[in-house]
PDB file of C-alpha atoms in Angstrom:
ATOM      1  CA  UNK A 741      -6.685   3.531 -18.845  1.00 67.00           C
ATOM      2  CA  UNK A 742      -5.192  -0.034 -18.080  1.00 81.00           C
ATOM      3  CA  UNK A 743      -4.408  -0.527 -14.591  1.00 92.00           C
ATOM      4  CA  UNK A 744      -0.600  -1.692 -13.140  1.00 96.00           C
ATOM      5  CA  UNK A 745      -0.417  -5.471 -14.248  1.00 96.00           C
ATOM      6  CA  UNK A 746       1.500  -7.671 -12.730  1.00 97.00           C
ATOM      7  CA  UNK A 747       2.552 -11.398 -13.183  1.00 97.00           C
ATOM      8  CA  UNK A 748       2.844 -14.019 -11.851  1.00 97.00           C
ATOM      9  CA  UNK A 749      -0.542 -13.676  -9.568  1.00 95.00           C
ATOM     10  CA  UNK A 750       0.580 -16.723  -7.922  1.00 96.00           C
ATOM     11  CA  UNK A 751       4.068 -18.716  -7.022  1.00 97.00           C
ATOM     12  CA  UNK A 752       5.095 -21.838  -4.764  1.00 98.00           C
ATOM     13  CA  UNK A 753       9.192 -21.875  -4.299  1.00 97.00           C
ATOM     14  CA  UNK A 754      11.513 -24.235  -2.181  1.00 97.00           C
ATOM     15  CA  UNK A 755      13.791 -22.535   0.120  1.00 96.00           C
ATOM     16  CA  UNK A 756      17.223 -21.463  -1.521  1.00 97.00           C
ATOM     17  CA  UNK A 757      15.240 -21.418  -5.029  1.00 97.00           C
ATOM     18  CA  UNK A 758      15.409 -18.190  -7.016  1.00 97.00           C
ATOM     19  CA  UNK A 759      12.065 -16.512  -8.442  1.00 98.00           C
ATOM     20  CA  UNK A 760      11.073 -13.405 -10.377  1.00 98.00           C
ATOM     21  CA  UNK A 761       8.193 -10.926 -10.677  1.00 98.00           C
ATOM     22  CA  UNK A 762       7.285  -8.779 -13.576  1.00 97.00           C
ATOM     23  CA  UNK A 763       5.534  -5.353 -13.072  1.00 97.00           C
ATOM     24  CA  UNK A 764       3.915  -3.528 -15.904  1.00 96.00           C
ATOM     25  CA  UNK A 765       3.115   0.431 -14.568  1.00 95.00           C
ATOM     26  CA  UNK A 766       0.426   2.584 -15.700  1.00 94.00           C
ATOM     27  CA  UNK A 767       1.433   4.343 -18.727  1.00 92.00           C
ATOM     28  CA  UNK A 768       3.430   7.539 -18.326  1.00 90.00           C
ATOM     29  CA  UNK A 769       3.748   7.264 -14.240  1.00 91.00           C
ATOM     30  CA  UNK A 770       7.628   8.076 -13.850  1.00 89.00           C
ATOM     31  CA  UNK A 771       7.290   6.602 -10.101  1.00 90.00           C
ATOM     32  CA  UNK A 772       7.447   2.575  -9.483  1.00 93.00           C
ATOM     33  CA  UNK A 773       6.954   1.237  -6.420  1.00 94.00           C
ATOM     34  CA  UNK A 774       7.904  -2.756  -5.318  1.00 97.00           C
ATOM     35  CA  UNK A 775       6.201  -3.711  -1.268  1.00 96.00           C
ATOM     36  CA  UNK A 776       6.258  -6.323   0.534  1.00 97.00           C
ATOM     37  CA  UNK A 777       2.892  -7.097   2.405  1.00 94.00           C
ATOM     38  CA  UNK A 778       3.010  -9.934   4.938  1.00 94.00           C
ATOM     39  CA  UNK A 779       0.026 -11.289   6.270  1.00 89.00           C
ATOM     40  CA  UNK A 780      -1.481  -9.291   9.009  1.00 85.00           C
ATOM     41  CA  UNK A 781       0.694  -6.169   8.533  1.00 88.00           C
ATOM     42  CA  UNK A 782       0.501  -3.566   5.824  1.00 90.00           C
ATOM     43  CA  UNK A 783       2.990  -2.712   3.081  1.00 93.00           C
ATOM     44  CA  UNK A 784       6.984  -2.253   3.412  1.00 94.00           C
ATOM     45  CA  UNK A 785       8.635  -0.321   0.727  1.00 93.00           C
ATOM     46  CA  UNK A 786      11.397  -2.293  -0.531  1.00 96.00           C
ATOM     47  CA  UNK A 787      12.121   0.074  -3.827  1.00 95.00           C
ATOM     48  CA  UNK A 788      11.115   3.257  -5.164  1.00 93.00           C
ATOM     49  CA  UNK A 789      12.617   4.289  -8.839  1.00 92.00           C
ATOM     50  CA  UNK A 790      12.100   7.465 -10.557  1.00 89.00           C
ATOM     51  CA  UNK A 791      12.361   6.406 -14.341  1.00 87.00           C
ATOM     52  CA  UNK A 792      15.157   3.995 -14.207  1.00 83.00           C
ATOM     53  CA  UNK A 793      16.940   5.015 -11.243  1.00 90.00           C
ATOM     54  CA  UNK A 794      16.529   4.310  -7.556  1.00 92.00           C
ATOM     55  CA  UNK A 795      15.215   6.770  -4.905  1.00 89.00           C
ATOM     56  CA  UNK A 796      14.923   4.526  -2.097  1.00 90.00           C
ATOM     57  CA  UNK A 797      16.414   1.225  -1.386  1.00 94.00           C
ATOM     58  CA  UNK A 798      16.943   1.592   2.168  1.00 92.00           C
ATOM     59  CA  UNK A 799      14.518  -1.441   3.386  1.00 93.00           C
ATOM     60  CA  UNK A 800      15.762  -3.974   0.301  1.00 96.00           C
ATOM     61  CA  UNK A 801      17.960  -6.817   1.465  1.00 95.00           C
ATOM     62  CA  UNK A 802      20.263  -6.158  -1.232  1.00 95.00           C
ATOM     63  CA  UNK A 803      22.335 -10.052   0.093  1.00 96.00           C
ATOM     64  CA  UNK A 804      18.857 -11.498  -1.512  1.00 97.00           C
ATOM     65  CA  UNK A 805      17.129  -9.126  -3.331  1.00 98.00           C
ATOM     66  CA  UNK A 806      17.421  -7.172  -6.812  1.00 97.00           C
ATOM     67  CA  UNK A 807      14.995  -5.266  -9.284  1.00 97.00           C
ATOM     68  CA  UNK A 808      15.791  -3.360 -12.249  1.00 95.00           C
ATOM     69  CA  UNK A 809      13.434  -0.930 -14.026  1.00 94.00           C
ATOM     70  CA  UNK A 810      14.671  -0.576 -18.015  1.00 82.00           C
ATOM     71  CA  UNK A 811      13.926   1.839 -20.053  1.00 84.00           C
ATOM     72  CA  UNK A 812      12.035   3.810 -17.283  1.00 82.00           C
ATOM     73  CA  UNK A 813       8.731   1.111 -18.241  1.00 90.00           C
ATOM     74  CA  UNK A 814       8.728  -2.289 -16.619  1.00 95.00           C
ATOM     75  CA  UNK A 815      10.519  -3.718 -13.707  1.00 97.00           C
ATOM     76  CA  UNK A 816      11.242  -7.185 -12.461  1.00 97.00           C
ATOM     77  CA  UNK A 817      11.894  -7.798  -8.559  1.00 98.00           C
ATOM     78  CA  UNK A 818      14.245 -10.927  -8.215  1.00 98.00           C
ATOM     79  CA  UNK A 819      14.928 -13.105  -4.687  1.00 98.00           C
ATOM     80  CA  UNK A 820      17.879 -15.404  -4.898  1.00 97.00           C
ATOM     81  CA  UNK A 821      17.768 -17.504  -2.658  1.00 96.00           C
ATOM     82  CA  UNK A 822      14.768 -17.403  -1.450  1.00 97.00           C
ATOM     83  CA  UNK A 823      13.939 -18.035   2.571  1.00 97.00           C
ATOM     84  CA  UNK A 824      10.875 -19.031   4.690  1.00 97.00           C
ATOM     85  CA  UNK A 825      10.219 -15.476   5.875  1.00 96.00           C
ATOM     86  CA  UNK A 826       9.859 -14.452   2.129  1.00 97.00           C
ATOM     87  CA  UNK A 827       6.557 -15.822   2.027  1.00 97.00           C
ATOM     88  CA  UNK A 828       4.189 -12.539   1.622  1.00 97.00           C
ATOM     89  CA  UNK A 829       2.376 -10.541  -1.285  1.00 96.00           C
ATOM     90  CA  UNK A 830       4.887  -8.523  -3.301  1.00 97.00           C
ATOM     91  CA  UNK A 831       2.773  -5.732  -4.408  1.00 96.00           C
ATOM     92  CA  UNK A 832       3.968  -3.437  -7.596  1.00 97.00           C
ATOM     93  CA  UNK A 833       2.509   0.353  -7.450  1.00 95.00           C
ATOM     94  CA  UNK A 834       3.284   3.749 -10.089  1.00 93.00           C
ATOM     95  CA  UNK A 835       2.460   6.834  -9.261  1.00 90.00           C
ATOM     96  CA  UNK A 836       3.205  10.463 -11.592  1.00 85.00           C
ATOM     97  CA  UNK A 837       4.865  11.895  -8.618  1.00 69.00           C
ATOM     98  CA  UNK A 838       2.665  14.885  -7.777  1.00 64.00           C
ATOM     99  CA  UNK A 839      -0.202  14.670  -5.088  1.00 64.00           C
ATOM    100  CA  UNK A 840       1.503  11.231  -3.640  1.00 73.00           C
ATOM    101  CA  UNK A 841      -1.605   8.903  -5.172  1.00 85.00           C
ATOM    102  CA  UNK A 842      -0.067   5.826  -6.066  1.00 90.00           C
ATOM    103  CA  UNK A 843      -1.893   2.834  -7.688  1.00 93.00           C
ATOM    104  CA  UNK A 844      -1.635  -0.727  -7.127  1.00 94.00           C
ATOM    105  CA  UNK A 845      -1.367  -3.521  -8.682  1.00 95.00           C
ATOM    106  CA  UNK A 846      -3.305  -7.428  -7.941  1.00 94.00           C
ATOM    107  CA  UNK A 847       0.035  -8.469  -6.184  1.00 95.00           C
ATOM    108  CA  UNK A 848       1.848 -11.319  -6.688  1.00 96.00           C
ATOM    109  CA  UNK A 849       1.403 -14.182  -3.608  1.00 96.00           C
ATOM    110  CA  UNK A 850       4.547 -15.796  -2.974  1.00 98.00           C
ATOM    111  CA  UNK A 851       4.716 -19.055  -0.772  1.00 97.00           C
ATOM    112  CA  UNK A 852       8.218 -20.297  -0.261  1.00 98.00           C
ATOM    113  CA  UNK A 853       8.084 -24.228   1.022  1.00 97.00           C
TER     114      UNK A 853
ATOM    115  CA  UNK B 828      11.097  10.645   9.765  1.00 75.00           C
ATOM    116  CA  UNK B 829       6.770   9.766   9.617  1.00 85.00           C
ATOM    117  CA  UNK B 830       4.580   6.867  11.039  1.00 90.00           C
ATOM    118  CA  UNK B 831       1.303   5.652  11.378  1.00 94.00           C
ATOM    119  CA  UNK B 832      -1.116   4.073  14.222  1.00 95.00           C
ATOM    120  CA  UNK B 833      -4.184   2.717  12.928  1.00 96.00           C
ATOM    121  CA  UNK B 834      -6.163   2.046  16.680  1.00 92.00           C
ATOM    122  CA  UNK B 835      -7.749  -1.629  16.369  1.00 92.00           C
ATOM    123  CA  UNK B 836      -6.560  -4.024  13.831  1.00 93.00           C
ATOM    124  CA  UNK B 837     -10.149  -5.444  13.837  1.00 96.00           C
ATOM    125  CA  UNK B 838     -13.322  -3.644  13.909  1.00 97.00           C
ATOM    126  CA  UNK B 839     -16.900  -5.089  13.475  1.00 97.00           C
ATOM    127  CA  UNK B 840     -20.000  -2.901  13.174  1.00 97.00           C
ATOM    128  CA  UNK B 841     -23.749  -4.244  12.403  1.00 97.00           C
ATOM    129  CA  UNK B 842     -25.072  -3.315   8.547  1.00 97.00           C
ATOM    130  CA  UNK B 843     -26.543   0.096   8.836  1.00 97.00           C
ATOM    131  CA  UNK B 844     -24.502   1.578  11.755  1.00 98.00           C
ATOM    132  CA  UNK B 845     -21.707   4.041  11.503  1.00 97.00           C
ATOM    133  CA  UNK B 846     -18.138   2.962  10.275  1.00 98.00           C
ATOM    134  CA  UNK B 847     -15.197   4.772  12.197  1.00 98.00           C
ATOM    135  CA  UNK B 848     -11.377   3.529  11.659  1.00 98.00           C
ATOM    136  CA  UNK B 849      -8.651   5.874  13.493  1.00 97.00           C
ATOM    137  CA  UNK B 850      -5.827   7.255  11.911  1.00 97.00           C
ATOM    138  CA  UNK B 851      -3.041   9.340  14.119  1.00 96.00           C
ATOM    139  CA  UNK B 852       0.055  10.467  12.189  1.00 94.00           C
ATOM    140  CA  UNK B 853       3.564  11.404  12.696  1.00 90.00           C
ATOM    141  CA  UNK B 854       5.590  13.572  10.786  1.00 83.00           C
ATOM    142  CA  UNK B 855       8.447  16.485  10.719  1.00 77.00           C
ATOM    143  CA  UNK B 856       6.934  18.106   8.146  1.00 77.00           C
ATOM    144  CA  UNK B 857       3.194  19.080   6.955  1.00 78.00           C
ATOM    145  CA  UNK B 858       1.502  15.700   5.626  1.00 86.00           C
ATOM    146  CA  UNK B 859      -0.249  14.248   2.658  1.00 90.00           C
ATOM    147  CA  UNK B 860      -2.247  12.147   4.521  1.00 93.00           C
ATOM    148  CA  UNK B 861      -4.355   8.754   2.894  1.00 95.00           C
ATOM    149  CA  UNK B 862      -6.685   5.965   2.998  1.00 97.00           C
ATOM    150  CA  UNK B 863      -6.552   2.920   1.220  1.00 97.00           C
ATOM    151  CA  UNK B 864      -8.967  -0.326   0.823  1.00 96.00           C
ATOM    152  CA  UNK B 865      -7.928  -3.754   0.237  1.00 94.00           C
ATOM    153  CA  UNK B 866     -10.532  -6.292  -0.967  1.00 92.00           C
ATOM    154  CA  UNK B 867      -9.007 -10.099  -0.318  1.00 86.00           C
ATOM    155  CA  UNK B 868      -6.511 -11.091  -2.964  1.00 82.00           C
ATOM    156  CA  UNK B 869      -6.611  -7.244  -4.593  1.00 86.00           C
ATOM    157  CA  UNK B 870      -4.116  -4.547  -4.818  1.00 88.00           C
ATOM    158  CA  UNK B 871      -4.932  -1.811  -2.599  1.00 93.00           C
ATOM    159  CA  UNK B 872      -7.377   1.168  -3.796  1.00 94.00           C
ATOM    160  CA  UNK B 873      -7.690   4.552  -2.922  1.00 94.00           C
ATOM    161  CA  UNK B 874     -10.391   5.963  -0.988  1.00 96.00           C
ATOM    162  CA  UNK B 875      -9.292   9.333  -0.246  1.00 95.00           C
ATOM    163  CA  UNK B 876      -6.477  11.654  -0.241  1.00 93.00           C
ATOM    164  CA  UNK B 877      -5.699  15.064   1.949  1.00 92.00           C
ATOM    165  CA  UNK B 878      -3.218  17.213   0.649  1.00 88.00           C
ATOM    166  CA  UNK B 879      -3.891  20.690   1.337  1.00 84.00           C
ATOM    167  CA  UNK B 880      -7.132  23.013   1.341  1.00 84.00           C
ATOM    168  CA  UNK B 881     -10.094  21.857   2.878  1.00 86.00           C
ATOM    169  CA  UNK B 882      -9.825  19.152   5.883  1.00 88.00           C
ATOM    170  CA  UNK B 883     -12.991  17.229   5.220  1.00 95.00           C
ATOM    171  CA  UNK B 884     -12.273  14.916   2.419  1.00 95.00           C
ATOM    172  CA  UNK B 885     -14.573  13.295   0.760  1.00 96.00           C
ATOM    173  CA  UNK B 886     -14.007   9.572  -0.914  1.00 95.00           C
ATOM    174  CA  UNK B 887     -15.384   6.803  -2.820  1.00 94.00           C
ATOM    175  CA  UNK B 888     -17.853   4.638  -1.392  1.00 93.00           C
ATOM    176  CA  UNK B 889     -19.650   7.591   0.570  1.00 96.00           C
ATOM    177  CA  UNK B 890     -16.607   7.446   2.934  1.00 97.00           C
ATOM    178  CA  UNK B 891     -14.741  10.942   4.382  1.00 97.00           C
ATOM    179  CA  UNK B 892     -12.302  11.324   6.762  1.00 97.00           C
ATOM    180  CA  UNK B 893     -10.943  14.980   8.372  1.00 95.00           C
ATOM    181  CA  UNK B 894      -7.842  16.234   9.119  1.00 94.00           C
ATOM    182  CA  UNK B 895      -6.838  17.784  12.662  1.00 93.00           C
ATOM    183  CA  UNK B 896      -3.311  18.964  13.104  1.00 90.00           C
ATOM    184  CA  UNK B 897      -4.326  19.886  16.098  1.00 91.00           C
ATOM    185  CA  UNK B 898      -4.491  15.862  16.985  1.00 93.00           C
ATOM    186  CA  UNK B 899      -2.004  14.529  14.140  1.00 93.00           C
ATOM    187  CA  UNK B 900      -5.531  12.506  13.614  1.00 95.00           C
ATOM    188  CA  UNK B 901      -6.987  11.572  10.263  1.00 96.00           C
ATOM    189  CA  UNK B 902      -9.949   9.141  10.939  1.00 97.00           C
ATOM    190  CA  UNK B 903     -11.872   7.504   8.383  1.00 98.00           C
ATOM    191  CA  UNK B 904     -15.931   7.399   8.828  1.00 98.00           C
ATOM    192  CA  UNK B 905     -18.849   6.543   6.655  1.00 98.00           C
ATOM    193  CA  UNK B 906     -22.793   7.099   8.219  1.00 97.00           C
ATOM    194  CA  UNK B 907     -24.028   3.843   7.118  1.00 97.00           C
ATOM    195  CA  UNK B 908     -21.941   0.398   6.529  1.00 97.00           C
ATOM    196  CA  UNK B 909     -22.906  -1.631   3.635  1.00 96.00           C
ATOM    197  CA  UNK B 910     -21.894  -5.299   3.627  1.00 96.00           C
ATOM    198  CA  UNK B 911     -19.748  -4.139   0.705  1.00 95.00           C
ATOM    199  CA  UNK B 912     -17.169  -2.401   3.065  1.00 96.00           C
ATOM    200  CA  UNK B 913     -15.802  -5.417   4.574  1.00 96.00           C
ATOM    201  CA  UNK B 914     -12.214  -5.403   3.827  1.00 96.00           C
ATOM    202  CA  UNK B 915      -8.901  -4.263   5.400  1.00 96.00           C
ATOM    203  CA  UNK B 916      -8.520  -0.623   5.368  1.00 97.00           C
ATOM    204  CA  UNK B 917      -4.913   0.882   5.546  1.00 97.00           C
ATOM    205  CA  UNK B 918      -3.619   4.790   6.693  1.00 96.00           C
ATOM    206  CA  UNK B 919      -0.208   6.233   5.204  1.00 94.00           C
ATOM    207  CA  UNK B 920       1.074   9.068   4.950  1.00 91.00           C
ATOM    208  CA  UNK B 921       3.801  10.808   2.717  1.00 86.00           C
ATOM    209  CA  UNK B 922       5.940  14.126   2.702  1.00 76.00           C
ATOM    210  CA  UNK B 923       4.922  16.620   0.479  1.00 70.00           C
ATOM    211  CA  UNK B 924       6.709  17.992  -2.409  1.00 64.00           C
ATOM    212  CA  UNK B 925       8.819  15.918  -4.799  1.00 60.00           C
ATOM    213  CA  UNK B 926       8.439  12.158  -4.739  1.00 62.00           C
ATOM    214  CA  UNK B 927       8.321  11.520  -0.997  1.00 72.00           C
ATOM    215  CA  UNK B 928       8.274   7.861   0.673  1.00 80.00           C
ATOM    216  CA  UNK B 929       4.978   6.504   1.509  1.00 86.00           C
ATOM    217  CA  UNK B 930       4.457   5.164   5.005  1.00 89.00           C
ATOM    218  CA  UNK B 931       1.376   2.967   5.660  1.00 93.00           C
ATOM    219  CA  UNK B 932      -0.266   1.568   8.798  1.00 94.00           C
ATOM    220  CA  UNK B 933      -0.946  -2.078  10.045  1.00 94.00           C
ATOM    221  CA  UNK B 934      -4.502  -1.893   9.083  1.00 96.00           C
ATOM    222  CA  UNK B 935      -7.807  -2.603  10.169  1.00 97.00           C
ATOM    223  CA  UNK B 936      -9.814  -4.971   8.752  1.00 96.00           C
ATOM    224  CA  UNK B 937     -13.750  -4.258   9.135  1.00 97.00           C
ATOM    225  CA  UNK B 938     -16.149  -6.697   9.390  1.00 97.00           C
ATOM    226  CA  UNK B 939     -19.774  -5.914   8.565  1.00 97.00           C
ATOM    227  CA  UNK B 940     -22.431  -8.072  10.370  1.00 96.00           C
ATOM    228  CA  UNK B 941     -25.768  -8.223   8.940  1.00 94.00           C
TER     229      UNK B 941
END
């Protein structure tokens, strides 16, 4: 089966610009996952969804950050505007929801200048 | 509320020897407990899950790790490193039941020397 895809792999931003990321889950997980991962640490939560709605939001700074999951399938993870401390891997994961296994995608490196 | 403490963010063991990463836990109710591997500029990969039943788990990779509630532990081992294992490996752990928040640790990356 195809793996969680996710795009860009790579993005360079000013400060105070706006960027996007797209993830694609494995087909038919209900459970998507959007971390943070900054270098040296291991990965935050910032949003869990069930299908399209949110289960956990608690660590997203909602001032800055937004993601959407339509129709249940894809999601996009937006930061507007973007600051210095942004700079990390955003990492996209799906899981089915039973036995907690959850699988990751490449990540997405963002720099922000 | 759950955490992790992964013991030494940077181990080094010579090809051959044993591999052993520590794990402890924290959590207010009974764990599903994991390891994950992280090759540079990958995603992170499953090595092994506990959930319930049997406390020796076995992995990919010739890997295991075993589970003591007795010591909220849950360390990672493998008999033999190959240079193949260097990478950062990361601890989490989840609730059970329902779709329960992961946790993970700061990791430990391994180095390998031949």
């Amino acid at each position: 089966e195809a793996g969680v895809a996710q795009s860009p792999r790579y993005k360079i931003i000013e400060k105070r610009q706006s960027v996007a990321f797209w993830c694609n889950p494995i087909s038919g997980h209900a459970t998507l996952y959007w971390y943070q991962q900054i270098l040296g640490q291991g990965p935050k939560l910032l949003i869990q969804f069930q299908n399209n709605g949110v289960v956990d939001d608690s660590q997203l700074p909602k001032d800055r950050f937004s993601a959407e999951r339509l129709k249940g399938v894809d999601s996009t993870l937006k930061i507007q505007p973007a600051k210095l401390e942004d700079s990390a891997v955003y990492l996209c994961a799906s899981s089915s929801g039973t036995g907690g296994e959850q699988y990751f995608g490449p990540g997405t490196r963002l720099t922000v200048t | 509320a759950q955490s992790v403490t992964q013991l030494g963010s940077h181990v080094s063991v010579s090809e051959g020897a044993l591999v052993l990463l520590r794990c402890n836990y924290s959590s207010s109710v009974p764990p599903y407990l994991f390891w994950y591997v992280q090759y540079p500029n990958q995603g992170l990969q499953l090595l092994l899950k506990y959930t319930t039943g049997a406390t020796l788990v076995k992995g990919i990779n010739g890997f295991e790790a075993e589970f003591k509630k007795s010591e909220t532990s849950f360390h990672l081992t493998k008999p033999s490193a190959h240079m193949s294992d260097a990478a950062e490996y990361f601890c989490a752990v989840s609730g059970t039941g329902g779709y329960q928040k992961v946790t993970f640790g700061t990791g430990t990356k391994l180095q390998v020397i031949p």
